[in-house]
GROMACS .gro file of C-alpha atoms in nm:
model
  384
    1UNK     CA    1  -1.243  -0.962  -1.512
    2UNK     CA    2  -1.167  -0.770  -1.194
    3UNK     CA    3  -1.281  -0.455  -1.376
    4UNK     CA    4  -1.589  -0.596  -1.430
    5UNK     CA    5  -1.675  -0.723  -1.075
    6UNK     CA    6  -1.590  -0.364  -0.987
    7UNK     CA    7  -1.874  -0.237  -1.203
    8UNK     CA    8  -2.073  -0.488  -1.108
    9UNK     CA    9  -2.037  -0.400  -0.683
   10UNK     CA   10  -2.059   0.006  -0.773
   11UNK     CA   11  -2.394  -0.041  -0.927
   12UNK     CA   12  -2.576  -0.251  -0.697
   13UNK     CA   13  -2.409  -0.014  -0.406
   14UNK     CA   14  -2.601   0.249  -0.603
   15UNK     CA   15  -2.909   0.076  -0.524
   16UNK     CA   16  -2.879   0.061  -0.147
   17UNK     CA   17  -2.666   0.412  -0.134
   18UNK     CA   18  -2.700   0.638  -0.371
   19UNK     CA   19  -2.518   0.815  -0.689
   20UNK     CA   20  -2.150   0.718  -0.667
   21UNK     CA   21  -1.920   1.000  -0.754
   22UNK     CA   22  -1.622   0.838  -0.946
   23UNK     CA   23  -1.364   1.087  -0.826
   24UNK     CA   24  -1.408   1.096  -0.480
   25UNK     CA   25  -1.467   0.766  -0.474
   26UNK     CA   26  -1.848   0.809  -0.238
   27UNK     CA   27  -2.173   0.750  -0.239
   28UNK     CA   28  -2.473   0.997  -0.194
   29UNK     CA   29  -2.658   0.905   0.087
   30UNK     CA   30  -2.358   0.717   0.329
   31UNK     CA   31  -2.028   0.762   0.384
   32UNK     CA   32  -1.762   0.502   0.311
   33UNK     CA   33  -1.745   0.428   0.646
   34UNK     CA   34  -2.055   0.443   0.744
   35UNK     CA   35  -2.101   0.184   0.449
   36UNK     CA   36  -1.810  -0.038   0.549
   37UNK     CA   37  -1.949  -0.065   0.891
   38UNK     CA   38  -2.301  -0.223   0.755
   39UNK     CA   39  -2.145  -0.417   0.519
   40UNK     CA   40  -1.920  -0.588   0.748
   41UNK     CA   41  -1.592  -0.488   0.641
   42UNK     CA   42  -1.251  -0.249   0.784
   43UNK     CA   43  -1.199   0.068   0.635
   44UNK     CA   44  -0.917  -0.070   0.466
   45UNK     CA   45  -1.096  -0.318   0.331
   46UNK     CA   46  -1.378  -0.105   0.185
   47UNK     CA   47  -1.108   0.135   0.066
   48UNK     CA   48  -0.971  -0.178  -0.161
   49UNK     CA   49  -1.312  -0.261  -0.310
   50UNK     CA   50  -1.407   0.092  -0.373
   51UNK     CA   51  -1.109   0.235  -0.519
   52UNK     CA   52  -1.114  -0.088  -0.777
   53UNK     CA   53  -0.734  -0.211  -0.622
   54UNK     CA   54  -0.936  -0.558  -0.482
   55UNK     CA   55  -0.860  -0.893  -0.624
   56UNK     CA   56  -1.172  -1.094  -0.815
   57UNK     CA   57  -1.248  -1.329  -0.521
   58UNK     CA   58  -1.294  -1.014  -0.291
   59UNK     CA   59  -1.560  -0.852  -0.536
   60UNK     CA   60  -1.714  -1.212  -0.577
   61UNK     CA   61  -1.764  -1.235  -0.192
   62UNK     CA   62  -1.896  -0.860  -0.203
   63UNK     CA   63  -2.111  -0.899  -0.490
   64UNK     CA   64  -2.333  -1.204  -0.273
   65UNK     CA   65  -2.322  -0.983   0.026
   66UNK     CA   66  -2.477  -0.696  -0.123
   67UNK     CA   67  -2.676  -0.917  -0.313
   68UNK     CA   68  -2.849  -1.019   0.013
   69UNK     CA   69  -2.931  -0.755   0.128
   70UNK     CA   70  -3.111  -0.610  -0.161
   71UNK     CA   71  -3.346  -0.953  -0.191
   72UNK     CA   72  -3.358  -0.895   0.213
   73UNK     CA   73  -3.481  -0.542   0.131
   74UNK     CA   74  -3.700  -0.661  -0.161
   75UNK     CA   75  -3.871  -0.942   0.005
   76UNK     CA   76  -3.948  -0.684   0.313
   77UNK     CA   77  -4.113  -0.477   0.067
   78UNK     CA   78  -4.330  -0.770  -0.082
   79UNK     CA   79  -4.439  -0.857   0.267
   80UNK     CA   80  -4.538  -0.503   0.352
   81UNK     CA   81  -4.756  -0.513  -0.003
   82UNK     CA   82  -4.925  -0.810   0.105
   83UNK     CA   83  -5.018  -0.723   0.446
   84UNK     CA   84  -5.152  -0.380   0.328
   85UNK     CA   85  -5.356  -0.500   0.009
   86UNK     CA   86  -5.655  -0.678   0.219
   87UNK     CA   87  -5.812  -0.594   0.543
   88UNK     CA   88  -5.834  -0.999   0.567
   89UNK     CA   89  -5.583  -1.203   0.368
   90UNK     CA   90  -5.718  -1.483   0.180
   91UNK     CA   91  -5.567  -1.859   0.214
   92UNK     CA   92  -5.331  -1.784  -0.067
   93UNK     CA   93  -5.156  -1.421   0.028
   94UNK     CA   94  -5.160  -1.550   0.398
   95UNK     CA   95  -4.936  -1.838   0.262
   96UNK     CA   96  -4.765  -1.599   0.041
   97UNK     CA   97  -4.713  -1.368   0.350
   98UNK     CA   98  -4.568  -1.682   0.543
   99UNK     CA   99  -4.342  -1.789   0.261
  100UNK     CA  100  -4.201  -1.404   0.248
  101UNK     CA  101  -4.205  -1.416   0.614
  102UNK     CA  102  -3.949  -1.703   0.608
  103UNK     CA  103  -3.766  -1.587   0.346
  104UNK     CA  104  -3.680  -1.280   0.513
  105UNK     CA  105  -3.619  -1.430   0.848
  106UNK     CA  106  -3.327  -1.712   0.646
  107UNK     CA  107  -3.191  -1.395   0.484
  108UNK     CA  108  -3.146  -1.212   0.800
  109UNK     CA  109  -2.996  -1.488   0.946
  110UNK     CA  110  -2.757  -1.588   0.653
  111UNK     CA  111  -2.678  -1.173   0.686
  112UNK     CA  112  -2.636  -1.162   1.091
  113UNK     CA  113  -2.430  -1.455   1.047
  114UNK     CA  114  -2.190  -1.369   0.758
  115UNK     CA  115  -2.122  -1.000   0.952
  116UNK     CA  116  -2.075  -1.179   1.299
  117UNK     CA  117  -1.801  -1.379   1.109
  118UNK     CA  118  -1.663  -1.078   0.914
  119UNK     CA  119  -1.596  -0.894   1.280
  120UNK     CA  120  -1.461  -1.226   1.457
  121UNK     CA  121  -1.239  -1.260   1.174
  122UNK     CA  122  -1.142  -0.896   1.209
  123UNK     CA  123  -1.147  -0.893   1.589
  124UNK     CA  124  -0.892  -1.203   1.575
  125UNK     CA  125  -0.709  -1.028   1.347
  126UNK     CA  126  -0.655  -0.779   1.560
  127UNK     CA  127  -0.634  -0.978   1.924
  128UNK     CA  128  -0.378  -1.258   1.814
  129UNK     CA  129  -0.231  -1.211   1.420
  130UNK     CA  130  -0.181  -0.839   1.354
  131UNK     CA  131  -0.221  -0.803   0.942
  132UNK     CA  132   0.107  -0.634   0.851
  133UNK     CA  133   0.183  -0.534   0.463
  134UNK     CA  134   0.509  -0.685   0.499
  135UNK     CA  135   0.378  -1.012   0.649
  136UNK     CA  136   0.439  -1.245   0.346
  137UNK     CA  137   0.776  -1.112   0.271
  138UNK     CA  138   0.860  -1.170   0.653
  139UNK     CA  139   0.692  -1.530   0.644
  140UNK     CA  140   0.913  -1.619   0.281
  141UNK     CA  141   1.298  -1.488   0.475
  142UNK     CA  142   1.228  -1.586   0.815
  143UNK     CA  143   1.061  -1.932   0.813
  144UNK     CA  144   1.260  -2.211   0.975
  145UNK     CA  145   1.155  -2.424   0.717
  146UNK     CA  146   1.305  -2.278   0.411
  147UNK     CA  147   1.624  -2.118   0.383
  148UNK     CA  148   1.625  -1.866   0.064
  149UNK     CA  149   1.973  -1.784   0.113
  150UNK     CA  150   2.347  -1.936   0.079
  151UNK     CA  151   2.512  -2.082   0.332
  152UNK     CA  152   2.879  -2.118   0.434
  153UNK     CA  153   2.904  -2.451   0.278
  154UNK     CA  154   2.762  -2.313  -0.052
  155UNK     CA  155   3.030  -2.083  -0.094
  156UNK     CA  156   3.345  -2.201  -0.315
  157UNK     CA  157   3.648  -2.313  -0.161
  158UNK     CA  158   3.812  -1.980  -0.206
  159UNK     CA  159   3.572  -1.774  -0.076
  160UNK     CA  160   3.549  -1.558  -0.361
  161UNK     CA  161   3.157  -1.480  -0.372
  162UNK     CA  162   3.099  -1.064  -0.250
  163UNK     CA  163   2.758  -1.087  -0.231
  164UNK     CA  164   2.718  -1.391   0.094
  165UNK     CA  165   2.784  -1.153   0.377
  166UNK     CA  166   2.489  -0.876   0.231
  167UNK     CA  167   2.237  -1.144   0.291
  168UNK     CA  168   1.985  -1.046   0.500
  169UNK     CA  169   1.715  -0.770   0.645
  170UNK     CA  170   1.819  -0.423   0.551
  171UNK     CA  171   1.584  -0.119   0.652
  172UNK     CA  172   1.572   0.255   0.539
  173UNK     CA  173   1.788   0.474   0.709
  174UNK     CA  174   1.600   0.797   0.700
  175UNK     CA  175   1.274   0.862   0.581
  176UNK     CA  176   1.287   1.099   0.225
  177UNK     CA  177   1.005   1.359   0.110
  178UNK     CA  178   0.940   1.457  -0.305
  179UNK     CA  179   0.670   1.686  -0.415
  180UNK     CA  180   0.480   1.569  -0.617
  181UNK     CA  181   0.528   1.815  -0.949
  182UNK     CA  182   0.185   1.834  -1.148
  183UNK     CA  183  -0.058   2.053  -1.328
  184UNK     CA  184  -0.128   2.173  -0.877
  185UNK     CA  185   0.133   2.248  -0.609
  186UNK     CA  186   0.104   2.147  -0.189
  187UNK     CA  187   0.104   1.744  -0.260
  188UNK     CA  188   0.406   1.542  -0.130
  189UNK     CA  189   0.511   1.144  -0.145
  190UNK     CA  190   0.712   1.076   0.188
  191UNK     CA  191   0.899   0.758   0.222
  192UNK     CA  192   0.798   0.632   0.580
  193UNK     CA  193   0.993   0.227   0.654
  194UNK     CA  194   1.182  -0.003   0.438
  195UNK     CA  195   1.183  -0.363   0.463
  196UNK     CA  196   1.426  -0.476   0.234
  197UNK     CA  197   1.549  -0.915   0.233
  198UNK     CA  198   1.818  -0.958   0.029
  199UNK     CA  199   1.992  -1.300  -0.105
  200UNK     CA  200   2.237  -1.381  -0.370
  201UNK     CA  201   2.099  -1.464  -0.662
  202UNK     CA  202   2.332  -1.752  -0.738
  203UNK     CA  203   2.083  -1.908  -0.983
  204UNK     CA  204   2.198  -1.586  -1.289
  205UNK     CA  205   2.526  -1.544  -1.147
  206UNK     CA  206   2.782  -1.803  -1.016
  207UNK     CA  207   3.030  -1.526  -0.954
  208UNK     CA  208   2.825  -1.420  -0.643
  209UNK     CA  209   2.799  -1.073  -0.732
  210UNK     CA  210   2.425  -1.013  -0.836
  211UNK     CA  211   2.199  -0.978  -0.544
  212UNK     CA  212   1.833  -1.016  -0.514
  213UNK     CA  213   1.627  -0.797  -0.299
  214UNK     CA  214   1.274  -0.782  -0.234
  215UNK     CA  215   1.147  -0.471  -0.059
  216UNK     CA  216   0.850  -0.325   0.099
  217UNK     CA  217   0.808   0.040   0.111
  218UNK     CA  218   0.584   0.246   0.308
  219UNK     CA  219   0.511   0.603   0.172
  220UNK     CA  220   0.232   0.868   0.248
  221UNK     CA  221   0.070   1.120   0.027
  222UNK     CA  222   0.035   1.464   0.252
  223UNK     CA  223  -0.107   1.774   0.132
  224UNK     CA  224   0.046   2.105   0.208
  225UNK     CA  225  -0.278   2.374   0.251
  226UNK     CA  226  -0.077   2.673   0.172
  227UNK     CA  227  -0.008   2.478  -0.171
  228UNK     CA  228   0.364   2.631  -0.171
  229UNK     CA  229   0.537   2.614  -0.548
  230UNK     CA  230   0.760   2.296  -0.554
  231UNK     CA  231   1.091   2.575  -0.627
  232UNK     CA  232   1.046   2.676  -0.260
  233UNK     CA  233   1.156   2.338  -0.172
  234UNK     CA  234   1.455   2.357  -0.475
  235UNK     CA  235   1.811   2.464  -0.409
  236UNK     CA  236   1.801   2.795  -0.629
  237UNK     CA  237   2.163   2.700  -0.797
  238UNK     CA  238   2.009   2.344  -0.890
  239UNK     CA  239   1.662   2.291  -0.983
  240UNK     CA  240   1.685   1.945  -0.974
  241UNK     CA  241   1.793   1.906  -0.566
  242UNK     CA  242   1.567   1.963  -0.259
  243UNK     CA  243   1.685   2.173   0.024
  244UNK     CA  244   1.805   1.958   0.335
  245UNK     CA  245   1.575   2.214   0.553
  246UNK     CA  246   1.298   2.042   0.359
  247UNK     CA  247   1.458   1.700   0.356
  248UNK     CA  248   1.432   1.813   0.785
  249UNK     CA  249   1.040   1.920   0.782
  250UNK     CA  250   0.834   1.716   1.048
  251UNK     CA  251   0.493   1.726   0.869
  252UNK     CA  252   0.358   1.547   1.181
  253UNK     CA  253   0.405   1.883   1.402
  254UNK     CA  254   0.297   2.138   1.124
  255UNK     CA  255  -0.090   2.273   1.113
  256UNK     CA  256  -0.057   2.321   0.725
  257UNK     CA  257   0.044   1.952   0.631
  258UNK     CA  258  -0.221   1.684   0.678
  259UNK     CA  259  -0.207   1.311   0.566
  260UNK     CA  260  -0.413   1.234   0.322
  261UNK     CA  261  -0.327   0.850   0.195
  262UNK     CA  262  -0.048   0.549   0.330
  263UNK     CA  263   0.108   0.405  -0.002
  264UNK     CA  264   0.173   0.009   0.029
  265UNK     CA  265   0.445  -0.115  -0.216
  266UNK     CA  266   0.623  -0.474  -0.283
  267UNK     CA  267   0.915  -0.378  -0.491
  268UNK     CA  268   1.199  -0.641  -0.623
  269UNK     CA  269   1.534  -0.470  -0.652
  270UNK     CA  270   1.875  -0.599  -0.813
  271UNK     CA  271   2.199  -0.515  -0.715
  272UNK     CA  272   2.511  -0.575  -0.927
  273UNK     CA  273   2.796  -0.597  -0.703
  274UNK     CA  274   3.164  -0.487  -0.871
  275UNK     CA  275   3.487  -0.337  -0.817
  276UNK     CA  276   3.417   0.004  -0.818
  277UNK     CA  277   3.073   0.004  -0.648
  278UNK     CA  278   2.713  -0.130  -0.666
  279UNK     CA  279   2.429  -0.060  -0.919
  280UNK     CA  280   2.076  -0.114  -0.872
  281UNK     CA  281   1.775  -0.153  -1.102
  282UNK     CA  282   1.410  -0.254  -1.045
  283UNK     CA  283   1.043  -0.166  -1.030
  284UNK     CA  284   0.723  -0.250  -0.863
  285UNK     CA  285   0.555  -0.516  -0.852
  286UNK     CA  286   0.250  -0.484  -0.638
  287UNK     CA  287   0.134  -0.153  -0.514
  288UNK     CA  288  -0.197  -0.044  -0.252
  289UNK     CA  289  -0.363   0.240  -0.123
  290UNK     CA  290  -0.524   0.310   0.250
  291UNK     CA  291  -0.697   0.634   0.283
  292UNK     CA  292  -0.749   0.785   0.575
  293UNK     CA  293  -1.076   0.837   0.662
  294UNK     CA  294  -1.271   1.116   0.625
  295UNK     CA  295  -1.405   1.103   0.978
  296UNK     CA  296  -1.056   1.233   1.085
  297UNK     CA  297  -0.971   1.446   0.816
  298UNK     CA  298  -1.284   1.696   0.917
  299UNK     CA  299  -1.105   1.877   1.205
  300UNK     CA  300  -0.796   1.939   0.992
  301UNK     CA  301  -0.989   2.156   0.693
  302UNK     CA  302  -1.121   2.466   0.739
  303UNK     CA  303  -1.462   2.345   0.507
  304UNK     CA  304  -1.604   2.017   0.355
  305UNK     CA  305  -1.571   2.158   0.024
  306UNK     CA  306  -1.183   2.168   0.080
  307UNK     CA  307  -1.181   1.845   0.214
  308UNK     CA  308  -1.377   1.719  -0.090
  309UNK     CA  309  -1.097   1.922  -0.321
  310UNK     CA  310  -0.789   1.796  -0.171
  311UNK     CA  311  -0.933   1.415  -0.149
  312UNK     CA  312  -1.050   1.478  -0.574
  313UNK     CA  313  -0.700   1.583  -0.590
  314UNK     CA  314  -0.499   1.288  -0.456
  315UNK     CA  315  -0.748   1.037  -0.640
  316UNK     CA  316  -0.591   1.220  -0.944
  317UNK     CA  317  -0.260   1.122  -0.850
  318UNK     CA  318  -0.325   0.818  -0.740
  319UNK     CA  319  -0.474   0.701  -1.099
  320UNK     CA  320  -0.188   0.892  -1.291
  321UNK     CA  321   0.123   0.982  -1.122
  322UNK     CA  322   0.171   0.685  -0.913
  323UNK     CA  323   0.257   0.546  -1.272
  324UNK     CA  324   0.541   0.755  -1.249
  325UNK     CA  325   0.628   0.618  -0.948
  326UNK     CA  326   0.613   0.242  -1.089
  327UNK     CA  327   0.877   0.289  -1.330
  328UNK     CA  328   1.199   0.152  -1.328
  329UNK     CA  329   1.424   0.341  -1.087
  330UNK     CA  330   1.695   0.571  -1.198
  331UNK     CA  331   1.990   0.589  -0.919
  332UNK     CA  332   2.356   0.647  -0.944
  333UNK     CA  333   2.635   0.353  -0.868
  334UNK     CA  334   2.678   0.385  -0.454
  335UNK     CA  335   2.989   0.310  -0.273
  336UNK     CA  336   3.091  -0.018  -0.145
  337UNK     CA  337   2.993  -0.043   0.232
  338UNK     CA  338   3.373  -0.200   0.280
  339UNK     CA  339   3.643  -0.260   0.027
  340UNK     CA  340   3.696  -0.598   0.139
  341UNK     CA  341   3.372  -0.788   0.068
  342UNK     CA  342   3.441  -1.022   0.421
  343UNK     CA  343   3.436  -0.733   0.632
  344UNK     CA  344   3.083  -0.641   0.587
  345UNK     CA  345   2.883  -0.667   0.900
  346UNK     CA  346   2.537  -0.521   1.074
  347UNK     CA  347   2.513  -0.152   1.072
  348UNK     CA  348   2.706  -0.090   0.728
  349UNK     CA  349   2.495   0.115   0.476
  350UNK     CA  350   2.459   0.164   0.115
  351UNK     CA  351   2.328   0.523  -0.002
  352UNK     CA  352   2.186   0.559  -0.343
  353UNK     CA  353   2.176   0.899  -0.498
  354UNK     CA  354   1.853   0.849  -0.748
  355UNK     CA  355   1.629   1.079  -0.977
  356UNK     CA  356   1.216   1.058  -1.003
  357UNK     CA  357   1.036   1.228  -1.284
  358UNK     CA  358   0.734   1.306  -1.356
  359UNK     CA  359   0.624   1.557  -1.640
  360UNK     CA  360   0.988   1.550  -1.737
  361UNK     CA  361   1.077   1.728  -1.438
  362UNK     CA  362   1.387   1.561  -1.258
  363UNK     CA  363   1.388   1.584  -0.869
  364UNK     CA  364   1.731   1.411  -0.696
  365UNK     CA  365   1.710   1.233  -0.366
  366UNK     CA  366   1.896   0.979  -0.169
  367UNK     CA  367   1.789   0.640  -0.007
  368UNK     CA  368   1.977   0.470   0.235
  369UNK     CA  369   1.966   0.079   0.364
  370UNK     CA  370   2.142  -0.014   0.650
  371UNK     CA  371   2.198  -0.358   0.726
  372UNK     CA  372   2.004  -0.479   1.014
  373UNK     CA  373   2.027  -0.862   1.050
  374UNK     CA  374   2.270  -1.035   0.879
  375UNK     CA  375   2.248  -1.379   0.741
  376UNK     CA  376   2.603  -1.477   0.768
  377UNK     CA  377   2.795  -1.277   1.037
  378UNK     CA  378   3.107  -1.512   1.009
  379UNK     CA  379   3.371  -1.444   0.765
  380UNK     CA  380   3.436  -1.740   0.521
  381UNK     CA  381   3.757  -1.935   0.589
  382UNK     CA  382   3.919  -2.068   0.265
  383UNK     CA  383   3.997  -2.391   0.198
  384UNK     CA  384   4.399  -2.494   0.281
   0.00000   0.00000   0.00000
């Protein structure tokens, strides 16, 4: 149904803007910002409805708002028709002219007013409840009103349950880079922030020892424009491990790299805590895309035609090989933090040692979580 709102918002932008070019994602006459400005809405929000990742109510509320404006632009056209067909208007088309004329002044108010609210919204956004990604998964671990986590007095009366004292917020340790291997070399998925909340999961396991996790993940799609072959970034023993002096590149401070795309995913992770150490498995769940604009991506290419290239080329691997990325994860048992489940406190880590493929070619890398704020920072006293 979604799909078909999409259609249905392309082809009445079409109208007002212009042939839409399905790969870059724009529209003849305007650019998507230039179009997200008239139409009310953020950049981010434009980039939602355009690039067909919106949910149904959002292309609904779209739909009527370019809707207006083409009867707004239709009726203006009727009234110019009447005013220019007689030198003096008879009874009727002066009455047709008013009727028009009022039409066109309810539409432009309906419009004034629906984009005065669409900024106050977004200006109060902005002044008092900055929109974060994460702000949900914040709101479901940290409200004082539900507590999605055991407590001390859940615990059995031998203490026996590993998995109490890794409840909590757990972040990424170090941001990660993989290039992105396709049919094209200089593209590369960095892993920015983690915001991981973890809970036992005592509801499949009354053992304690399966956790729950539910993580956001912040990653960005940069483009390298000396399009170096992904075995310059390979150890040359190993083709499947990356070179720590790549792991160690600030794309930030380097005139070839530019940011093309922020990556926003909700991902629910389960860890299986045992003796010997502790597996995970999981997948997305909910994935987004923010592009940056093309205002500020100008000054960083040397023409628009290479601007227009690179931005056709990360659409491309935004429709297939962020599939690859939406798989279920691959990763290697890590080591227990601490031996002795009790002793577990803020600052330990757990380092996974994973594999992503894509094409069927394997590239190894390592994500850390360190435990930031710990649910239960006292150590369970047994029952006598």
């Amino acid at each position: 149904m979604a799909e078909d709102k999409y259609q249905e918002f392309v082809e009445k932008l079409v109208k007002l803007y212009g042939q839409f070019d399905s790969e870059l994602k724009r529209f003849a006459k305007s650019s998507n910002s230039e179009i997200s400005r008239k139409l009310g809405y953020s950049d981010a929000q434009f980039s939602r409805l355009i690039n067909s990742s919106a949910t149904e109510g959002e292309y609904v509320r779209a739909i009527q708002n370019t809707d207006r404006i083409l009867k707004l632009m239709a009726l203006e056209m009727e009234l110019k028709q009447v005013k220019s067909g007689e030198p003096a208007p008879s009874e009727s088309s002066s009455k047709k002219a008013g009727k028009i004329l009022m039409g066109v002044a309810v539409l432009l108010a309906l419009c004034s007013a629906f984009l005065f609210y669409q900024n106050r919204m977004q200006r109060s956004k902005l002044l008092h409840v900055p929109e974060t990604r994460d702000g949900m998964l914040k709101w479901s671990f940290e409200t004082a009103y539900v507590n999605p986590f055991i407590e001390l007095d859940d615990l059995p009366a031998d203490c026996s349950y590993p998995c109490y004292k890794y409840q909590g917020k757990w972040e990424l340790k170090n941001p990660y880079k993989i290039p992105f291997f396709r049919e094209r070399n200089g593209f590369h998925y960095v892993a920015t922030e983690v915001n991981m909340y973890a809970r036992c999961m005592s509801e499949k396991s009354a053992e304690g020892n399966i956790i729950e996790a539910y993580e956001y993940q912040r990653h960005e799609i940069w483009y390298d424009k000396r399009e170096l072959p992904i075995d310059s970034f390979m150890v040359a023993s190993n083709k499947t491990q990356l070179r720590g002096s790549y792991q160690n590149l600030d794309f930030e401070e380097s005139e070839t790299f530019v940011r093309l795309a922020v990556i926003h995913t909700f991902f629910r992770n389960e860890f299986n805590l045992d003796s010997v150490g502790i597996g995970r498995s999981g997948k997305v769940i909910g994935r987004d895309v923010e592009f940056v604009p093309e205002s500020t991506l100008r000054n960083k290419f040397e023409s628009a035609s290479q601007l227009q290239d690179a931005m056709t080329q990360v659409n491309a691997i935004i429709a297939n090989r962020l599939e690859d990325f939406s798989r279920p994860i691959s990763c290697d048992f890590a080591e227990l933090p601490k031996n002795d489940f009790n002793m577990i406190s803020e600052g330990d880590q757990i380092s996974f040692d994973c594999q992503m493929t894509t094409s069927r070619f394997s590239i190894d890398y390592t994500k850390t979580y360190v435990l930031k704020n710990q649910f239960i920072k006292n150590t369970c006293v047994p029952a006598i």
